[in-house]
XYZ file of C-alpha atoms in Angstrom:
94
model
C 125.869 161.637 79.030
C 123.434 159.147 78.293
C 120.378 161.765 78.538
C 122.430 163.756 75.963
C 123.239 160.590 73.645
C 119.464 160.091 73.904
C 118.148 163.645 72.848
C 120.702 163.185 70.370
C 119.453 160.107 69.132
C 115.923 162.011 68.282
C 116.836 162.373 64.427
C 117.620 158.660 63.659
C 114.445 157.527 65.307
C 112.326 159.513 63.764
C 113.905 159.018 60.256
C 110.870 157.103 58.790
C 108.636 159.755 59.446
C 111.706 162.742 58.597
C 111.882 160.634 55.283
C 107.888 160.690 54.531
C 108.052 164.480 55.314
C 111.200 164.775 52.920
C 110.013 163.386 49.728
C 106.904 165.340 48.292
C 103.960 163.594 47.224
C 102.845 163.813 43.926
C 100.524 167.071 44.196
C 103.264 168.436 46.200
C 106.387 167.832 43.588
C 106.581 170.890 41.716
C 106.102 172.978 45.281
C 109.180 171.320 47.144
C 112.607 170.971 46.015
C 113.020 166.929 47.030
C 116.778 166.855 46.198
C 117.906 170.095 48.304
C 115.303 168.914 51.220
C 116.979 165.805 51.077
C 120.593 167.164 51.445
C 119.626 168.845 54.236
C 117.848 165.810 55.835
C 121.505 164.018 55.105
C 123.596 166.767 56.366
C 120.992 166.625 60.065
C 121.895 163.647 60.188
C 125.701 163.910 59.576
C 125.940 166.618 61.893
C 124.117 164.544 64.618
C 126.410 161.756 63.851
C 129.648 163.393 64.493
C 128.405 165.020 67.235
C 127.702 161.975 69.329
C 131.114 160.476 68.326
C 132.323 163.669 69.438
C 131.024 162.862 72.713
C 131.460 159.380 72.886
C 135.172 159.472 72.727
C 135.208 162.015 74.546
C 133.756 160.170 77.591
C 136.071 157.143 77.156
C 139.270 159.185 76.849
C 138.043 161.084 80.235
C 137.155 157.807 81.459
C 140.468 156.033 80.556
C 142.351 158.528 81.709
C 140.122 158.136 85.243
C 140.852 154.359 85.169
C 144.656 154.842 84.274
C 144.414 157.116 88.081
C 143.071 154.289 89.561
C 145.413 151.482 88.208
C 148.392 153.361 89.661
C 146.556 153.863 92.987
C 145.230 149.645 92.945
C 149.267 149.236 92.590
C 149.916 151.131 95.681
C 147.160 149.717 97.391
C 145.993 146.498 96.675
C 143.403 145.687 99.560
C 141.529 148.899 98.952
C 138.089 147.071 98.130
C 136.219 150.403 97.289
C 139.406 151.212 95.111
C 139.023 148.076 93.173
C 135.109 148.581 92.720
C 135.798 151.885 91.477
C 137.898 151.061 89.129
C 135.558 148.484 87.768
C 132.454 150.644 87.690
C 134.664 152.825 85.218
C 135.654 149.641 83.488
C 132.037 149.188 83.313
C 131.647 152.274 81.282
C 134.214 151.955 78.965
């Protein structure tokens, strides 16, 4: 997930240079239509956005619903050591 959140990430750390390709310079303006370019540049980036919270909470209801497993199974046994260091490790994540 965090190799996808990464490639994901691509647009918003590139936006100084997306921006400086966006807006035309001034022997460029009547070639380039700046406002649709930059609609599109704003709906790249929306659609990038909602796809990583798409993912995100995605992962932490998986993940919850992993730690809510491991909760009942700490309950039943409370000396399992590897149980309880699982169980952290996805606390971890959260």
């Amino acid at each position: 997930i965090q190799e996808l959140l990464r490639v994901m990430r691509t647009i918003d750390d590139r936006i100084v240079h997306e921006l400086n390709t966006t807006i035309p310079t001034a022997s460029f303006v009547g070639k380039i239509d700046a406002g649709q370019t930059c609609k599109e540049l704003y709906q790249s980036l929306m659609d990038a956005h909602t796809s990583r919270e798409r993912i995100i909470k995605n992962c932490i209801a998986q993940t919850s619903s992993v730690m809510k497993t491991l909760r009942e199974e700490r309950e039943k046994a409370q000396d399992d050591i590897a149980l309880l260091k699982q169980l952290r490790k996805e606390q971890t994540k959260v």
